[in-house]
mmCIF file of C-alpha atoms and ligand atoms in Angstrom:
data_model
loop_
_atom_site.group_PDB
_atom_site.id
_atom_site.type_symbol
_atom_site.label_atom_id
_atom_site.label_comp_id
_atom_site.label_asym_id
_atom_site.label_seq_id
_atom_site.Cartn_x
_atom_site.Cartn_y
_atom_site.Cartn_z
ATOM 1 C CA MET X 6 -65.401 8.511 -59.355
ATOM 2 C CA PRO X 7 -67.155 5.710 -61.177
ATOM 3 C CA THR X 8 -65.265 2.443 -60.974
ATOM 4 C CA LYS X 9 -65.135 0.329 -64.023
ATOM 5 C CA ILE X 10 -63.081 -2.778 -64.598
ATOM 6 C CA GLU X 11 -60.310 -2.107 -67.030
ATOM 7 C CA LYS X 12 -57.314 -4.033 -68.206
ATOM 8 C CA ASP X 13 -53.855 -2.526 -67.972
ATOM 9 C CA THR X 14 -52.419 -2.574 -71.432
ATOM 10 C CA LEU X 15 -48.797 -3.132 -70.343
ATOM 11 C CA SER X 16 -49.198 -6.051 -67.867
ATOM 12 C CA GLY X 17 -52.528 -7.351 -69.139
ATOM 13 C CA ARG X 18 -53.838 -7.394 -65.511
ATOM 14 C CA GLU X 19 -57.127 -5.918 -64.293
ATOM 15 C CA THR X 20 -56.994 -2.627 -62.448
ATOM 16 C CA THR X 21 -58.953 -1.735 -59.326
ATOM 17 C CA GLY X 22 -60.396 1.207 -61.203
ATOM 18 C CA HIS X 23 -58.795 3.669 -58.771
ATOM 19 C CA GLU X 24 -56.860 6.385 -60.423
ATOM 20 C CA TRP X 25 -54.593 9.106 -59.025
ATOM 21 C CA ASP X 26 -53.231 11.748 -61.342
ATOM 22 C CA GLY X 27 -53.349 9.325 -64.213
ATOM 23 C CA LEU X 28 -51.775 6.397 -62.316
ATOM 24 C CA LYS X 29 -54.028 3.338 -62.051
ATOM 25 C CA GLU X 30 -53.715 0.669 -59.379
ATOM 26 C CA LEU X 31 -53.352 -2.954 -60.528
ATOM 27 C CA ASN X 32 -55.657 -5.424 -58.824
ATOM 28 C CA THR X 33 -53.098 -7.846 -57.308
ATOM 29 C CA PRO X 34 -54.740 -10.220 -54.794
ATOM 30 C CA LEU X 35 -52.652 -11.634 -51.886
ATOM 31 C CA PRO X 36 -51.016 -14.946 -52.832
ATOM 32 C CA LYS X 37 -53.079 -17.850 -51.501
ATOM 33 C CA TRP X 38 -50.173 -19.379 -49.544
ATOM 34 C CA TRP X 39 -49.658 -16.065 -47.738
ATOM 35 C CA LEU X 40 -53.330 -15.698 -46.923
ATOM 36 C CA TYR X 41 -53.656 -19.237 -45.514
ATOM 37 C CA THR X 42 -50.493 -18.832 -43.470
ATOM 38 C CA PHE X 43 -51.938 -15.632 -42.060
ATOM 39 C CA PHE X 44 -55.231 -17.333 -41.102
ATOM 40 C CA ALA X 45 -53.295 -20.229 -39.577
ATOM 41 C CA CYS X 46 -51.334 -17.758 -37.448
ATOM 42 C CA VAL X 47 -54.534 -16.165 -36.193
ATOM 43 C CA VAL X 48 -55.960 -19.565 -35.264
ATOM 44 C CA ILE X 49 -52.749 -20.665 -33.528
ATOM 45 C CA ALA X 50 -52.625 -17.394 -31.588
ATOM 46 C CA LEU X 51 -56.210 -17.877 -30.401
ATOM 47 C CA VAL X 52 -55.525 -21.447 -29.315
ATOM 48 C CA TYR X 53 -52.342 -20.292 -27.516
ATOM 49 C CA VAL X 54 -54.240 -17.556 -25.692
ATOM 50 C CA LEU X 55 -56.701 -20.187 -24.492
ATOM 51 C CA LEU X 56 -54.121 -22.771 -23.415
ATOM 52 C CA TYR X 57 -51.385 -20.668 -21.823
ATOM 53 C CA PRO X 58 -51.266 -17.809 -19.301
ATOM 54 C CA SER X 59 -52.251 -14.755 -21.320
ATOM 55 C CA ILE X 60 -54.771 -11.989 -20.734
ATOM 56 C CA PRO X 61 -54.107 -9.811 -17.662
ATOM 57 C CA TYR X 62 -57.033 -8.445 -15.715
ATOM 58 C CA GLY X 63 -57.241 -6.471 -12.465
ATOM 59 C CA PRO X 64 -54.952 -8.096 -9.913
ATOM 60 C CA GLY X 65 -54.405 -11.356 -11.809
ATOM 61 C CA TYR X 66 -54.314 -12.890 -15.237
ATOM 62 C CA PHE X 67 -55.983 -15.674 -17.180
ATOM 63 C CA HIS X 68 -53.923 -18.778 -16.274
ATOM 64 C CA GLY X 69 -54.733 -20.762 -19.420
ATOM 65 C CA LEU X 70 -56.450 -24.133 -19.726
ATOM 66 C CA LEU X 71 -53.161 -26.092 -19.346
ATOM 67 C CA GLY X 72 -52.231 -24.389 -16.066
ATOM 68 C CA ALA X 73 -48.648 -23.963 -17.303
ATOM 69 C CA SER X 74 -46.343 -21.869 -15.047
ATOM 70 C CA SER X 75 -42.627 -21.299 -15.484
ATOM 71 C CA ARG X 76 -42.325 -20.646 -11.751
ATOM 72 C CA ALA X 77 -43.686 -24.128 -11.040
ATOM 73 C CA THR X 78 -41.256 -25.594 -13.574
ATOM 74 C CA VAL X 79 -38.320 -23.841 -11.876
ATOM 75 C CA SER X 80 -39.411 -24.937 -8.383
ATOM 76 C CA ALA X 81 -39.731 -28.521 -9.599
ATOM 77 C CA ASP X 82 -36.235 -28.325 -11.109
ATOM 78 C CA VAL X 83 -34.826 -26.857 -7.885
ATOM 79 C CA ARG X 84 -36.540 -29.595 -5.829
ATOM 80 C CA ALA X 85 -35.098 -32.254 -8.119
ATOM 81 C CA MET X 86 -31.623 -30.714 -7.777
ATOM 82 C CA GLU X 87 -31.902 -30.539 -3.985
ATOM 83 C CA ALA X 88 -32.991 -34.152 -3.844
ATOM 84 C CA GLN X 89 -29.972 -35.100 -5.922
ATOM 85 C CA ARG X 90 -27.693 -32.980 -3.725
ATOM 86 C CA ALA X 91 -29.165 -34.554 -0.583
ATOM 87 C CA VAL X 92 -28.197 -37.989 -1.919
ATOM 88 C CA TYR X 93 -24.584 -36.830 -2.305
ATOM 89 C CA MET X 94 -24.489 -35.023 1.046
ATOM 90 C CA ASP X 95 -25.788 -38.202 2.741
ATOM 91 C CA LYS X 96 -22.998 -40.115 1.073
ATOM 92 C CA ILE X 97 -20.423 -37.534 2.184
ATOM 93 C CA LYS X 98 -21.749 -37.811 5.726
ATOM 94 C CA SER X 99 -21.329 -41.584 5.813
ATOM 95 C CA THR X 100 -17.927 -41.669 4.072
ATOM 96 C CA PRO X 101 -14.651 -41.045 5.974
ATOM 97 C CA ILE X 102 -13.253 -37.672 4.934
ATOM 98 C CA GLU X 103 -10.113 -39.091 3.260
ATOM 99 C CA GLN X 104 -12.259 -41.320 1.056
ATOM 100 C CA VAL X 105 -14.485 -38.418 0.072
ATOM 101 C CA LYS X 106 -11.298 -36.839 -1.269
ATOM 102 C CA GLN X 107 -10.622 -39.951 -3.410
ATOM 103 C CA ASP X 108 -14.053 -40.024 -5.051
ATOM 104 C CA PRO X 109 -14.115 -37.432 -7.872
ATOM 105 C CA GLN X 110 -17.898 -37.059 -7.809
ATOM 106 C CA LEU X 111 -18.158 -36.633 -4.024
ATOM 107 C CA LEU X 112 -15.108 -34.367 -4.078
ATOM 108 C CA ALA X 113 -16.757 -32.065 -6.623
ATOM 109 C CA VAL X 114 -19.953 -31.802 -4.559
ATOM 110 C CA ALA X 115 -17.997 -31.327 -1.299
ATOM 111 C CA THR X 116 -15.793 -28.626 -2.805
ATOM 112 C CA ALA X 117 -18.794 -26.690 -4.112
ATOM 113 C CA ALA X 118 -20.692 -27.016 -0.812
ATOM 114 C CA GLY X 119 -17.519 -26.180 1.140
ATOM 115 C CA ARG X 120 -16.890 -23.026 -0.854
ATOM 116 C CA ILE X 121 -20.388 -21.734 -0.079
ATOM 117 C CA ALA X 122 -20.213 -22.695 3.602
ATOM 118 C CA PHE X 123 -16.789 -21.024 3.893
ATOM 119 C CA ALA X 124 -18.004 -17.777 2.323
ATOM 120 C CA THR X 125 -20.995 -17.676 4.676
ATOM 121 C CA ASN X 126 -19.409 -18.796 7.955
ATOM 122 C CA CYS X 127 -15.637 -18.479 7.922
ATOM 123 C CA GLN X 128 -14.829 -15.553 5.656
ATOM 124 C CA PRO X 129 -15.663 -12.844 8.242
ATOM 125 C CA CYS X 130 -12.777 -14.026 10.449
ATOM 126 C CA HIS X 131 -10.406 -15.836 8.085
ATOM 127 C CA GLY X 132 -10.782 -13.677 4.945
ATOM 128 C CA ALA X 133 -12.244 -14.475 1.531
ATOM 129 C CA GLY X 134 -9.293 -16.625 0.459
ATOM 130 C CA GLY X 135 -8.530 -17.899 3.972
ATOM 131 C CA GLU X 136 -5.593 -15.476 4.130
ATOM 132 C CA GLY X 137 -6.397 -14.488 7.724
ATOM 133 C CA ARG X 138 -5.317 -11.377 9.613
ATOM 134 C CA PRO X 139 -3.652 -10.753 12.987
ATOM 135 C CA GLY X 140 -5.260 -13.118 15.505
ATOM 136 C CA TYR X 141 -7.025 -15.139 12.799
ATOM 137 C CA PRO X 142 -4.696 -17.681 11.245
ATOM 138 C CA ASN X 143 -4.012 -17.929 7.539
ATOM 139 C CA LEU X 144 -5.599 -21.206 6.400
ATOM 140 C CA ALA X 145 -3.931 -21.175 2.989
ATOM 141 C CA ASP X 146 -0.297 -21.451 4.128
ATOM 142 C CA ASP X 147 1.886 -24.283 5.426
ATOM 143 C CA THR X 148 1.956 -23.063 9.027
ATOM 144 C CA TRP X 149 -0.598 -24.798 11.248
ATOM 145 C CA LEU X 150 -1.359 -24.315 14.919
ATOM 146 C CA TRP X 151 -3.158 -27.625 15.363
ATOM 147 C CA GLY X 152 -2.477 -29.481 12.111
ATOM 148 C CA GLY X 153 -3.260 -29.366 8.410
ATOM 149 C CA LYS X 154 -4.370 -32.932 7.689
ATOM 150 C CA LEU X 155 -7.994 -33.390 6.606
ATOM 151 C CA THR X 156 -8.893 -35.033 9.913
ATOM 152 C CA ASP X 157 -7.078 -32.302 11.915
ATOM 153 C CA ILE X 158 -9.036 -29.580 10.151
ATOM 154 C CA GLN X 159 -12.287 -31.517 10.498
ATOM 155 C CA GLN X 160 -11.702 -31.807 14.248
ATOM 156 C CA THR X 161 -10.792 -28.112 14.660
ATOM 157 C CA VAL X 162 -13.873 -27.017 12.743
ATOM 158 C CA THR X 163 -16.242 -29.435 14.490
ATOM 159 C CA TYR X 164 -15.275 -28.624 18.077
ATOM 160 C CA GLY X 165 -13.423 -25.308 17.799
ATOM 161 C CA ILE X 166 -10.541 -23.927 19.859
ATOM 162 C CA ARG X 167 -11.251 -22.721 23.416
ATOM 163 C CA SER X 168 -14.847 -22.596 22.219
ATOM 164 C CA GLY X 169 -16.490 -23.943 25.355
ATOM 165 C CA ASN X 170 -17.365 -27.184 23.547
ATOM 166 C CA ASP X 171 -16.485 -30.241 25.680
ATOM 167 C CA LYS X 172 -14.233 -31.584 22.947
ATOM 168 C CA ALA X 173 -12.695 -28.243 21.943
ATOM 169 C CA ARG X 174 -8.965 -27.974 21.400
ATOM 170 C CA LEU X 175 -7.618 -26.487 24.597
ATOM 171 C CA SER X 176 -4.354 -24.980 25.723
ATOM 172 C CA ALA X 177 -3.520 -21.814 27.522
ATOM 173 C CA MET X 178 -0.325 -19.900 27.343
ATOM 174 C CA PRO X 179 0.198 -18.529 30.889
ATOM 175 C CA ALA X 180 -0.174 -14.802 31.391
ATOM 176 C CA PHE X 181 3.461 -14.305 32.380
ATOM 177 C CA GLY X 182 2.938 -10.607 33.137
ATOM 178 C CA THR X 183 -0.551 -10.239 34.572
ATOM 179 C CA ALA X 184 -0.249 -13.452 36.597
ATOM 180 C CA GLY X 185 3.105 -12.305 37.947
ATOM 181 C CA VAL X 186 5.066 -15.343 36.718
ATOM 182 C CA LEU X 187 7.825 -13.162 35.281
ATOM 183 C CA LYS X 188 8.988 -9.693 36.263
ATOM 184 C CA PRO X 189 8.656 -6.926 33.665
ATOM 185 C CA GLU X 190 12.407 -6.942 32.965
ATOM 186 C CA GLN X 191 12.302 -10.733 32.466
ATOM 187 C CA ILE X 192 9.433 -10.345 30.013
ATOM 188 C CA GLU X 193 11.431 -7.755 28.158
ATOM 189 C CA ALA X 194 14.467 -10.053 28.125
ATOM 190 C CA VAL X 195 12.607 -13.112 26.870
ATOM 191 C CA GLY X 196 10.696 -10.922 24.436
ATOM 192 C CA ASP X 197 13.929 -9.525 23.002
ATOM 193 C CA TYR X 198 15.392 -13.020 22.782
ATOM 194 C CA VAL X 199 12.369 -14.345 20.847
ATOM 195 C CA TRP X 200 12.303 -11.216 18.681
ATOM 196 C CA GLY X 201 15.995 -11.621 17.812
ATOM 197 C CA ALA X 202 16.622 -15.354 17.782
ATOM 198 C CA PHE X 203 13.305 -16.468 16.263
ATOM 199 C CA TYR X 204 11.537 -13.543 14.583
ATOM 200 C CA GLY X 205 14.992 -12.657 13.241
ATOM 201 C CA HIS X 206 14.983 -8.903 13.781
ATOM 202 C CA ALA X 207 17.407 -7.548 16.358
ATOM 203 C CA ALA X 208 21.005 -8.528 16.950
ATOM 204 C CA PRO X 209 21.524 -10.287 20.307
ATOM 205 C CA GLY X 210 21.899 -7.588 22.972
ATOM 206 C CA ALA X 211 22.774 -7.473 26.663
ATOM 207 C CA ASN X 212 19.518 -9.280 27.526
ATOM 208 C CA PHE X 213 20.255 -12.210 25.282
ATOM 209 C CA ALA X 214 21.638 -14.651 27.863
ATOM 210 C CA ALA X 215 18.939 -13.846 30.445
ATOM 211 C CA GLY X 216 16.250 -14.082 27.770
ATOM 212 C CA LYS X 217 17.557 -17.377 26.501
ATOM 213 C CA ALA X 218 17.525 -18.853 29.994
ATOM 214 C CA ALA X 219 14.028 -17.560 30.698
ATOM 215 C CA TYR X 220 12.861 -19.003 27.389
ATOM 216 C CA ALA X 221 14.263 -22.449 28.129
ATOM 217 C CA GLU X 222 12.604 -22.424 31.514
ATOM 218 C CA ASN X 223 9.189 -20.976 30.676
ATOM 219 C CA CYS X 224 8.483 -21.311 27.008
ATOM 220 C CA ALA X 225 10.359 -24.222 25.433
ATOM 221 C CA ALA X 226 7.921 -26.805 26.818
ATOM 222 C CA CYS X 227 5.244 -25.471 24.470
ATOM 223 C CA HIS X 228 7.078 -23.582 21.741
ATOM 224 C CA GLY X 229 10.042 -25.992 21.426
ATOM 225 C CA ASP X 230 13.741 -25.545 22.210
ATOM 226 C CA ASN X 231 14.299 -23.867 18.867
ATOM 227 C CA GLY X 232 10.965 -22.088 18.586
ATOM 228 C CA GLU X 233 9.599 -24.713 16.231
ATOM 229 C CA GLY X 234 6.192 -24.761 17.914
ATOM 230 C CA ASN X 235 4.129 -27.732 19.073
ATOM 231 C CA ARG X 236 0.812 -28.750 17.582
ATOM 232 C CA GLN X 237 -0.097 -30.762 20.636
ATOM 233 C CA PHE X 238 -0.649 -27.436 22.427
ATOM 234 C CA GLY X 239 -1.587 -25.351 19.423
ATOM 235 C CA ALA X 240 1.592 -23.402 20.208
ATOM 236 C CA PRO X 241 2.632 -21.529 17.062
ATOM 237 C CA PRO X 242 6.159 -21.837 15.718
ATOM 238 C CA LEU X 243 8.022 -18.706 16.808
ATOM 239 C CA LYS X 244 10.940 -19.287 14.428
ATOM 240 C CA SER X 245 8.921 -18.514 11.357
ATOM 241 C CA ALA X 246 8.097 -15.791 8.909
ATOM 242 C CA VAL X 247 4.400 -16.340 9.680
ATOM 243 C CA HIS X 248 3.048 -14.985 12.961
ATOM 244 C CA LEU X 249 -0.459 -15.387 14.319
ATOM 245 C CA TYR X 250 -0.365 -11.928 15.886
ATOM 246 C CA GLY X 251 1.744 -10.302 13.220
ATOM 247 C CA ASP X 252 5.415 -9.510 12.849
ATOM 248 C CA ASN X 253 5.186 -6.830 15.510
ATOM 249 C CA HIS X 254 7.374 -6.368 18.600
ATOM 250 C CA GLU X 255 4.657 -4.664 20.668
ATOM 251 C CA MET X 256 2.176 -7.441 19.953
ATOM 252 C CA GLU X 257 4.794 -10.063 20.781
ATOM 253 C CA LEU X 258 5.558 -8.465 24.170
ATOM 254 C CA ALA X 259 1.849 -8.016 24.871
ATOM 255 C CA GLN X 260 1.223 -11.690 24.073
ATOM 256 C CA ILE X 261 3.879 -12.769 26.611
ATOM 257 C CA ALA X 262 2.532 -10.460 29.323
ATOM 258 C CA ASN X 263 -1.142 -11.275 28.713
ATOM 259 C CA PRO X 264 -1.892 -13.764 25.914
ATOM 260 C CA ARG X 265 -4.923 -13.219 23.735
ATOM 261 C CA LEU X 266 -5.917 -16.901 23.644
ATOM 262 C CA GLY X 267 -7.897 -16.708 20.440
ATOM 263 C CA VAL X 268 -11.271 -18.422 20.226
ATOM 264 C CA MET X 269 -12.405 -20.389 17.215
ATOM 265 C CA PRO X 270 -16.122 -21.263 17.438
ATOM 266 C CA SER X 271 -17.287 -24.873 17.392
ATOM 267 C CA TRP X 272 -19.470 -25.681 14.372
ATOM 268 C CA GLU X 273 -20.932 -28.937 15.623
ATOM 269 C CA LYS X 274 -24.731 -28.973 15.240
ATOM 270 C CA ARG X 275 -26.213 -27.797 18.519
ATOM 271 C CA ALA X 276 -29.544 -28.544 20.144
ATOM 272 C CA ASN X 277 -30.977 -25.201 19.007
ATOM 273 C CA ASN X 278 -30.139 -26.228 15.433
ATOM 274 C CA THR X 279 -27.323 -23.723 14.956
ATOM 275 C CA GLY X 280 -23.997 -24.902 13.610
ATOM 276 C CA LEU X 281 -23.318 -26.970 10.507
ATOM 277 C CA ASP X 282 -24.323 -30.537 9.717
ATOM 278 C CA GLU X 283 -21.628 -33.177 9.519
ATOM 279 C CA ALA X 284 -21.528 -33.335 5.715
ATOM 280 C CA THR X 285 -21.116 -29.557 5.467
ATOM 281 C CA ILE X 286 -18.304 -29.579 8.053
ATOM 282 C CA LYS X 287 -16.504 -32.270 6.053
ATOM 283 C CA SER X 288 -17.066 -30.260 2.898
ATOM 284 C CA VAL X 289 -15.683 -27.061 4.378
ATOM 285 C CA ALA X 290 -12.671 -28.976 5.784
ATOM 286 C CA ILE X 291 -11.988 -30.372 2.309
ATOM 287 C CA TYR X 292 -12.295 -26.875 0.869
ATOM 288 C CA VAL X 293 -9.874 -25.419 3.471
ATOM 289 C CA HIS X 294 -7.446 -28.308 2.927
ATOM 290 C CA ALA X 295 -7.342 -27.411 -0.776
ATOM 291 C CA LEU X 296 -6.691 -23.693 -0.176
ATOM 292 C CA GLY X 297 -2.957 -24.300 -0.347
ATOM 293 C CA GLY X 298 -1.589 -25.570 2.971
ATOM 294 C CA GLY X 299 -3.270 -28.977 3.190
ATOM 295 C CA GLU X 300 -1.050 -31.801 4.423
HETATM 296 C C1 LIG N 269 -15.270 -15.622 15.112
HETATM 297 C C2 LIG N 269 -14.127 -15.794 14.275
HETATM 298 C C3 LIG N 269 -13.932 -17.127 13.568
HETATM 299 C C4 LIG N 269 -14.795 -17.765 12.721
HETATM 300 C C5 LIG N 269 -16.175 -17.328 12.298
HETATM 301 C C6 LIG N 269 -14.099 -18.926 12.244
HETATM 302 N N1 LIG N 269 -12.868 -19.000 12.817
HETATM 303 FE FE1 LIG N 269 -11.473 -20.443 12.466
HETATM 304 N N2 LIG N 269 -10.267 -19.597 13.882
HETATM 305 C C7 LIG N 269 -10.511 -18.426 14.551
HETATM 306 C C8 LIG N 269 -9.416 -18.140 15.469
HETATM 307 C C9 LIG N 269 -9.297 -16.923 16.389
HETATM 308 C C10 LIG N 269 -8.490 -19.194 15.318
HETATM 309 C C11 LIG N 269 -7.167 -19.352 16.045
HETATM 310 C C12 LIG N 269 -7.347 -19.622 17.501
HETATM 311 C C13 LIG N 269 -6.019 -19.610 18.230
HETATM 312 O O1 LIG N 269 -5.536 -18.519 18.547
HETATM 313 O O2 LIG N 269 -5.481 -20.709 18.461
HETATM 314 C C14 LIG N 269 -9.057 -20.088 14.304
HETATM 315 C C15 LIG N 269 -8.445 -21.255 13.868
HETATM 316 C C16 LIG N 269 -8.918 -22.060 12.843
HETATM 317 C C17 LIG N 269 -8.263 -23.251 12.359
HETATM 318 C C18 LIG N 269 -6.967 -23.838 12.895
HETATM 319 C C19 LIG N 269 -5.840 -23.375 12.043
HETATM 320 C C20 LIG N 269 -4.524 -23.997 12.417
HETATM 321 O O3 LIG N 269 -3.521 -23.369 12.070
HETATM 322 O O4 LIG N 269 -4.507 -25.093 12.976
HETATM 323 C C21 LIG N 269 -9.017 -23.742 11.324
HETATM 324 C C22 LIG N 269 -8.739 -24.970 10.489
HETATM 325 C C23 LIG N 269 -10.158 -22.867 11.189
HETATM 326 N N3 LIG N 269 -10.067 -21.851 12.118
HETATM 327 C C24 LIG N 269 -11.155 -23.041 10.241
HETATM 328 C C25 LIG N 269 -12.346 -22.319 10.257
HETATM 329 C C26 LIG N 269 -13.470 -22.631 9.411
HETATM 330 C C27 LIG N 269 -13.511 -23.723 8.362
HETATM 331 C C28 LIG N 269 -14.453 -21.749 9.737
HETATM 332 C C29 LIG N 269 -15.871 -21.687 9.184
HETATM 333 C C30 LIG N 269 -16.682 -22.872 9.298
HETATM 334 C C31 LIG N 269 -13.928 -20.874 10.770
HETATM 335 N N4 LIG N 269 -12.648 -21.249 11.047
HETATM 336 C C32 LIG N 269 -14.632 -19.819 11.336
HETATM 337 C C33 LIG N 269 -11.629 -17.625 14.413
HETATM 338 C C34 LIG N 269 -12.735 -17.922 13.631
HETATM 339 C C1 LIG N 270 1.163 -23.866 27.726
HETATM 340 C C2 LIG N 270 1.846 -23.663 26.488
HETATM 341 C C3 LIG N 270 2.567 -22.339 26.256
HETATM 342 C C4 LIG N 270 3.599 -21.796 26.973
HETATM 343 C C5 LIG N 270 4.237 -22.346 28.240
HETATM 344 C C6 LIG N 270 3.982 -20.597 26.288
HETATM 345 N N1 LIG N 270 3.185 -20.405 25.195
HETATM 346 FE FE1 LIG N 270 3.317 -18.890 23.875
HETATM 347 N N2 LIG N 270 1.667 -19.556 22.906
HETATM 348 C C7 LIG N 270 0.955 -20.681 23.269
HETATM 349 C C8 LIG N 270 -0.257 -20.743 22.490
HETATM 350 C C9 LIG N 270 -1.327 -21.815 22.593
HETATM 351 C C10 LIG N 270 -0.250 -19.588 21.661
HETATM 352 C C11 LIG N 270 -1.311 -19.143 20.660
HETATM 353 C C12 LIG N 270 -2.621 -18.947 21.388
HETATM 354 C C13 LIG N 270 -3.276 -17.613 21.347
HETATM 355 O O1 LIG N 270 -2.987 -16.770 22.233
HETATM 356 O O2 LIG N 270 -4.104 -17.408 20.490
HETATM 357 C C14 LIG N 270 0.995 -18.893 21.944
HETATM 358 C C15 LIG N 270 1.400 -17.743 21.287
HETATM 359 C C16 LIG N 270 2.598 -17.100 21.514
HETATM 360 C C17 LIG N 270 3.102 -15.994 20.749
HETATM 361 C C18 LIG N 270 2.449 -15.388 19.515
HETATM 362 C C19 LIG N 270 3.022 -16.094 18.311
HETATM 363 C C20 LIG N 270 2.588 -15.579 16.979
HETATM 364 O O3 LIG N 270 2.780 -16.313 16.006
HETATM 365 O O4 LIG N 270 2.064 -14.460 16.884
HETATM 366 C C21 LIG N 270 4.299 -15.662 21.288
HETATM 367 C C22 LIG N 270 5.220 -14.550 20.826
HETATM 368 C C23 LIG N 270 4.534 -16.529 22.400
HETATM 369 N N3 LIG N 270 3.480 -17.413 22.512
HETATM 370 C C24 LIG N 270 5.645 -16.462 23.200
HETATM 371 C C25 LIG N 270 5.809 -17.213 24.347
HETATM 372 C C26 LIG N 270 6.862 -17.015 25.281
HETATM 373 C C27 LIG N 270 7.979 -16.006 25.136
HETATM 374 C C28 LIG N 270 6.672 -17.923 26.279
HETATM 375 C C29 LIG N 270 7.472 -18.084 27.535
HETATM 376 C C30 LIG N 270 7.676 -16.909 28.326
HETATM 377 C C31 LIG N 270 5.494 -18.711 25.939
HETATM 378 N N4 LIG N 270 4.987 -18.228 24.772
HETATM 379 C C32 LIG N 270 5.012 -19.748 26.703
HETATM 380 C C33 LIG N 270 1.310 -21.608 24.211
HETATM 381 C C34 LIG N 270 2.296 -21.440 25.158
#
């Protein structure tokens, strides 16, 4: 079809000369501002492709003239954060634990570090919230074997209980049954007495007097005349609703005959680099102290 320039009579604009079924196309050029913006975009895109990581090829990609890398930015940020954290952890290490508790900034860092260290190292035995289970004491309640002050907890965690560490907390309830200290009927009597008078379950029976006497002679030195326990020996209160080995008559009798003597590992840094550093131990002690039973 021959093209000839015509003017549209209605709009007064030129047409392109194309015609479809009697409809003619107006010749409307792109607005200049649009065109220049478009060219600018093309130029910017080309410059961007040159400067920044862009075109992939084979196993790699074109890294760009600026060498920009978001991975490097993240690593630098992480390094900066670790350096900042190290400053705080150094401060926690050199500050007595009670004073760490007084300093809001150190306390915040210690609590965060303690939470992580607890989840990694303590949770398997003591439970996610420190709630414990038979044989593994609840760390979130008011009942303590060895003490619930910050320094008590710090010491327990650092050296452990019967852990083999030279400075571990030590005490051993005698194996009244297996070592032959008490006869089976005496164990039953003292067990019934403790179960009734302290655990609060059975009414005093025929064994009561014998059990009471056996208790005074063999047990009161550690567990107290009234079953109140003694932290000097890590001897749990027997007159309590909380029991290390559960509120269970069988377990109680078994403990008297042949005590379990639970072991809590020592977390002091060892020569082979296992264990936790001092600042982390303080942090985890602060975290445990705040679980609910801290004194
Ligand atoms: C392998 C198991 C195990 C792990 C892991 C463990 N504990 Fe213990 N922990 C015990 C046992 C068992 C006892 C009680 C020992 C006993 O019978 O006297 C205990 C006792 C304690 C006590 C004394 C509680 C009291 O009433 O005085 C504290 C505090 C404690 N653990 C904190 C921690 C912290 C903090 C961690 C992690 C850094 C940890 N434990 C990891 C087994 C464990
Ligand atoms: C040398 C101190 C000592 C003497 C003496 C002693 N105990 Fe214990 N007793 C402990 C310690 C320490 C524990 C907890 C340690 C462990 O086995 O994990 C304990 C735990 C117990 C428990 C478990 C408590 C709980 O909360 O689950 C019972 C029950 C108990 N003793 C009863 C007795 C009776 C009864 C006698 C006397 C016949 C006695 N004990 C004598 C130190 C002693």
